[in-house]
PDB file of N, CA and C in Angstrom:
ATOM      1  N   UNK H   1       0.824  -1.204   0.000  1.00 50.00           N
ATOM      2  CA  UNK H   1       0.000   0.000   0.000  1.00 50.00           C
ATOM      3  C   UNK H   1       0.865   1.264   0.000  1.00 50.00           C
ATOM      4  N   UNK H   2       1.859   1.258   0.858  1.00 61.00           N
ATOM      5  CA  UNK H   2       2.771   2.401   0.934  1.00 61.00           C
ATOM      6  C   UNK H   2       3.475   2.634  -0.415  1.00 61.00           C
ATOM      7  N   UNK H   3       3.830   1.522  -1.047  1.00 65.00           N
ATOM      8  CA  UNK H   3       4.498   1.594  -2.353  1.00 65.00           C
ATOM      9  C   UNK H   3       3.597   2.276  -3.383  1.00 65.00           C
ATOM     10  N   UNK H   4       2.310   1.977  -3.348  1.00 68.00           N
ATOM     11  CA  UNK H   4       1.348   2.600  -4.259  1.00 68.00           C
ATOM     12  C   UNK H   4       1.306   4.110  -4.105  1.00 68.00           C
ATOM     13  N   UNK H   5       1.295   4.563  -2.874  1.00 66.00           N
ATOM     14  CA  UNK H   5       1.270   5.996  -2.597  1.00 66.00           C
ATOM     15  C   UNK H   5       2.542   6.643  -3.131  1.00 66.00           C
ATOM     16  N   UNK H   6       3.668   5.998  -2.857  1.00 67.00           N
ATOM     17  CA  UNK H   6       4.956   6.499  -3.342  1.00 67.00           C
ATOM     18  C   UNK H   6       4.958   6.584  -4.868  1.00 67.00           C
ATOM     19  N   UNK H   7       4.423   5.556  -5.506  1.00 68.00           N
ATOM     20  CA  UNK H   7       4.379   5.514  -6.967  1.00 68.00           C
ATOM     21  C   UNK H   7       3.522   6.641  -7.526  1.00 68.00           C
ATOM     22  N   UNK H   8       2.400   6.920  -6.880  1.00 67.00           N
ATOM     23  CA  UNK H   8       1.530   8.016  -7.310  1.00 67.00           C
ATOM     24  C   UNK H   8       2.251   9.350  -7.215  1.00 67.00           C
ATOM     25  N   UNK H   9       2.960   9.538  -6.121  1.00 68.00           N
ATOM     26  CA  UNK H   9       3.727  10.780  -5.942  1.00 68.00           C
ATOM     27  C   UNK H   9       4.801  10.881  -7.015  1.00 68.00           C
ATOM     28  N   UNK H  10       5.455   9.769  -7.277  1.00 71.00           N
ATOM     29  CA  UNK H  10       6.505   9.715  -8.296  1.00 71.00           C
ATOM     30  C   UNK H  10       5.936  10.071  -9.674  1.00 71.00           C
ATOM     31  N   UNK H  11       4.764   9.533  -9.992  1.00 68.00           N
ATOM     32  CA  UNK H  11       4.127   9.839 -11.266  1.00 68.00           C
ATOM     33  C   UNK H  11       3.808  11.324 -11.381  1.00 68.00           C
ATOM     34  N   UNK H  12       3.300  11.912 -10.309  1.00 69.00           N
ATOM     35  CA  UNK H  12       2.980  13.337 -10.295  1.00 69.00           C
ATOM     36  C   UNK H  12       4.244  14.146 -10.546  1.00 69.00           C
ATOM     37  N   UNK H  13       5.313  13.723  -9.877  1.00 70.00           N
ATOM     38  CA  UNK H  13       6.591  14.403  -9.976  1.00 70.00           C
ATOM     39  C   UNK H  13       7.137  14.322 -11.401  1.00 70.00           C
ATOM     40  N   UNK H  14       7.090  13.120 -11.964  1.00 68.00           N
ATOM     41  CA  UNK H  14       7.567  12.913 -13.332  1.00 68.00           C
ATOM     42  C   UNK H  14       6.745  13.751 -14.304  1.00 68.00           C
ATOM     43  N   UNK H  15       5.433  13.775 -14.084  1.00 65.00           N
ATOM     44  CA  UNK H  15       4.545  14.540 -14.956  1.00 65.00           C
ATOM     45  C   UNK H  15       4.914  16.019 -14.961  1.00 65.00           C
ATOM     46  N   UNK H  16       5.227  16.547 -13.795  1.00 67.00           N
ATOM     47  CA  UNK H  16       5.610  17.960 -13.681  1.00 67.00           C
ATOM     48  C   UNK H  16       6.836  18.272 -14.520  1.00 67.00           C
ATOM     49  N   UNK H  17       7.757  17.325 -14.571  1.00 66.00           N
ATOM     50  CA  UNK H  17       9.029  17.569 -15.241  1.00 66.00           C
ATOM     51  C   UNK H  17       9.103  16.979 -16.641  1.00 66.00           C
ATOM     52  N   UNK H  18       7.997  16.404 -17.094  1.00 64.00           N
ATOM     53  CA  UNK H  18       7.997  15.690 -18.364  1.00 64.00           C
ATOM     54  C   UNK H  18       8.273  16.589 -19.570  1.00 64.00           C
ATOM     55  N   UNK H  19       8.116  17.884 -19.402  1.00 65.00           N
ATOM     56  CA  UNK H  19       8.384  18.802 -20.506  1.00 65.00           C
ATOM     57  C   UNK H  19       9.876  19.133 -20.617  1.00 65.00           C
ATOM     58  N   UNK H  20      10.669  18.586 -19.700  1.00 65.00           N
ATOM     59  CA  UNK H  20      12.098  18.845 -19.690  1.00 65.00           C
ATOM     60  C   UNK H  20      12.876  17.621 -20.191  1.00 65.00           C
ATOM     61  N   UNK H  21      13.254  17.616 -21.479  1.00 63.00           N
ATOM     62  CA  UNK H  21      13.913  16.441 -22.067  1.00 63.00           C
ATOM     63  C   UNK H  21      15.254  16.099 -21.426  1.00 63.00           C
ATOM     64  N   UNK H  22      15.978  17.096 -20.950  1.00 66.00           N
ATOM     65  CA  UNK H  22      17.281  16.846 -20.318  1.00 66.00           C
ATOM     66  C   UNK H  22      17.068  16.085 -19.009  1.00 66.00           C
ATOM     67  N   UNK H  23      16.062  16.507 -18.259  1.00 61.00           N
ATOM     68  CA  UNK H  23      15.737  15.818 -17.011  1.00 61.00           C
ATOM     69  C   UNK H  23      15.307  14.385 -17.278  1.00 61.00           C
ATOM     70  N   UNK H  24      14.459  14.208 -18.279  1.00 60.00           N
ATOM     71  CA  UNK H  24      13.990  12.863 -18.644  1.00 60.00           C
ATOM     72  C   UNK H  24      15.163  11.954 -18.984  1.00 60.00           C
ATOM     73  N   UNK H  25      16.096  12.498 -19.765  1.00 66.00           N
ATOM     74  CA  UNK H  25      17.265  11.718 -20.172  1.00 66.00           C
ATOM     75  C   UNK H  25      18.091  11.336 -18.944  1.00 66.00           C
ATOM     76  N   UNK H  26      18.234  12.261 -18.005  1.00 64.00           N
ATOM     77  CA  UNK H  26      19.052  12.019 -16.822  1.00 64.00           C
ATOM     78  C   UNK H  26      18.461  10.934 -15.918  1.00 64.00           C
ATOM     79  N   UNK H  27      17.136  10.769 -15.956  1.00 63.00           N
ATOM     80  CA  UNK H  27      16.531   9.686 -15.177  1.00 63.00           C
ATOM     81  C   UNK H  27      16.268   8.450 -16.035  1.00 63.00           C
ATOM     82  N   UNK H  28      16.650   8.527 -17.313  1.00 63.00           N
ATOM     83  CA  UNK H  28      16.590   7.371 -18.202  1.00 63.00           C
ATOM     84  C   UNK H  28      15.188   6.975 -18.626  1.00 63.00           C
ATOM     85  N   UNK H  29      14.350   7.954 -18.891  1.00 63.00           N
ATOM     86  CA  UNK H  29      12.996   7.650 -19.352  1.00 63.00           C
ATOM     87  C   UNK H  29      12.931   7.820 -20.872  1.00 63.00           C
ATOM     88  N   UNK H  30      12.530   6.774 -21.541  1.00 65.00           N
ATOM     89  CA  UNK H  30      12.397   6.813 -22.992  1.00 65.00           C
ATOM     90  C   UNK H  30      11.081   7.466 -23.384  1.00 65.00           C
ATOM     91  N   UNK H  31      10.960   7.816 -24.638  1.00 67.00           N
ATOM     92  CA  UNK H  31       9.731   8.463 -25.117  1.00 67.00           C
ATOM     93  C   UNK H  31       8.501   7.588 -24.919  1.00 67.00           C
ATOM     94  N   UNK H  32       8.630   6.300 -25.194  1.00 70.00           N
ATOM     95  CA  UNK H  32       7.521   5.375 -24.998  1.00 70.00           C
ATOM     96  C   UNK H  32       7.095   5.290 -23.544  1.00 70.00           C
ATOM     97  N   UNK H  33       8.083   5.192 -22.688  1.00 72.00           N
ATOM     98  CA  UNK H  33       7.829   5.122 -21.245  1.00 72.00           C
ATOM     99  C   UNK H  33       7.250   6.452 -20.758  1.00 72.00           C
ATOM    100  N   UNK H  34       7.742   7.539 -21.309  1.00 68.00           N
ATOM    101  CA  UNK H  34       7.240   8.864 -20.935  1.00 68.00           C
ATOM    102  C   UNK H  34       5.743   8.954 -21.204  1.00 68.00           C
ATOM    103  N   UNK H  35       5.330   8.482 -22.362  1.00 72.00           N
ATOM    104  CA  UNK H  35       3.907   8.520 -22.712  1.00 72.00           C
ATOM    105  C   UNK H  35       3.096   7.714 -21.702  1.00 72.00           C
ATOM    106  N   UNK H  36       3.615   6.522 -21.373  1.00 73.00           N
ATOM    107  CA  UNK H  36       2.978   5.656 -20.382  1.00 73.00           C
ATOM    108  C   UNK H  36       2.822   6.377 -19.042  1.00 73.00           C
ATOM    109  N   UNK H  37       3.919   6.962 -18.599  1.00 68.00           N
ATOM    110  CA  UNK H  37       3.947   7.665 -17.316  1.00 68.00           C
ATOM    111  C   UNK H  37       2.967   8.837 -17.329  1.00 68.00           C
ATOM    112  N   UNK H  38       2.945   9.558 -18.441  1.00 68.00           N
ATOM    113  CA  UNK H  38       2.045  10.707 -18.537  1.00 68.00           C
ATOM    114  C   UNK H  38       0.586  10.276 -18.481  1.00 68.00           C
ATOM    115  N   UNK H  39       0.277   9.199 -19.147  1.00 70.00           N
ATOM    116  CA  UNK H  39      -1.099   8.703 -19.126  1.00 70.00           C
ATOM    117  C   UNK H  39      -1.501   8.266 -17.719  1.00 70.00           C
ATOM    118  N   UNK H  40      -0.603   7.541 -17.050  1.00 65.00           N
ATOM    119  CA  UNK H  40      -0.874   7.131 -15.672  1.00 65.00           C
ATOM    120  C   UNK H  40      -0.946   8.350 -14.767  1.00 65.00           C
ATOM    121  N   UNK H  41      -0.016   9.254 -14.977  1.00 59.00           N
ATOM    122  CA  UNK H  41       0.047  10.484 -14.185  1.00 59.00           C
ATOM    123  C   UNK H  41      -1.205  11.327 -14.341  1.00 59.00           C
ATOM    124  N   UNK H  42      -1.711  11.403 -15.558  1.00 64.00           N
ATOM    125  CA  UNK H  42      -2.933  12.163 -15.811  1.00 64.00           C
ATOM    126  C   UNK H  42      -4.120  11.567 -15.071  1.00 64.00           C
ATOM    127  N   UNK H  43      -4.145  10.258 -15.011  1.00 61.00           N
ATOM    128  CA  UNK H  43      -5.232   9.580 -14.321  1.00 61.00           C
ATOM    129  C   UNK H  43      -5.150   9.791 -12.803  1.00 61.00           C
ATOM    130  N   UNK H  44      -3.931   9.888 -12.297  1.00 58.00           N
ATOM    131  CA  UNK H  44      -3.732   9.947 -10.845  1.00 58.00           C
ATOM    132  C   UNK H  44      -3.624  11.359 -10.286  1.00 58.00           C
ATOM    133  N   UNK H  45      -3.085  12.268 -11.084  1.00 59.00           N
ATOM    134  CA  UNK H  45      -2.767  13.590 -10.556  1.00 59.00           C
ATOM    135  C   UNK H  45      -3.417  14.672 -11.398  1.00 59.00           C
ATOM    136  N   UNK H  46      -4.014  15.600 -10.751  1.00 54.00           N
ATOM    137  CA  UNK H  46      -4.564  16.750 -11.462  1.00 54.00           C
ATOM    138  C   UNK H  46      -3.637  17.942 -11.221  1.00 54.00           C
ATOM    139  N   UNK H  47      -2.573  17.991 -12.005  1.00 44.00           N
ATOM    140  CA  UNK H  47      -1.588  19.075 -11.849  1.00 44.00           C
ATOM    141  C   UNK H  47      -1.813  20.103 -12.951  1.00 44.00           C
TER     142      UNK H  47
END
């Protein structure tokens, strides 16, 4: 359960920074994975 909460926070965080390609590269997120994360993030976070 705790892991789920952490994951949601992580998704929100990633979503906030998803417009920064240098940051994405530094955390090793590919374009395909980015899309996945954004879709999950959109469902979980209203930022």
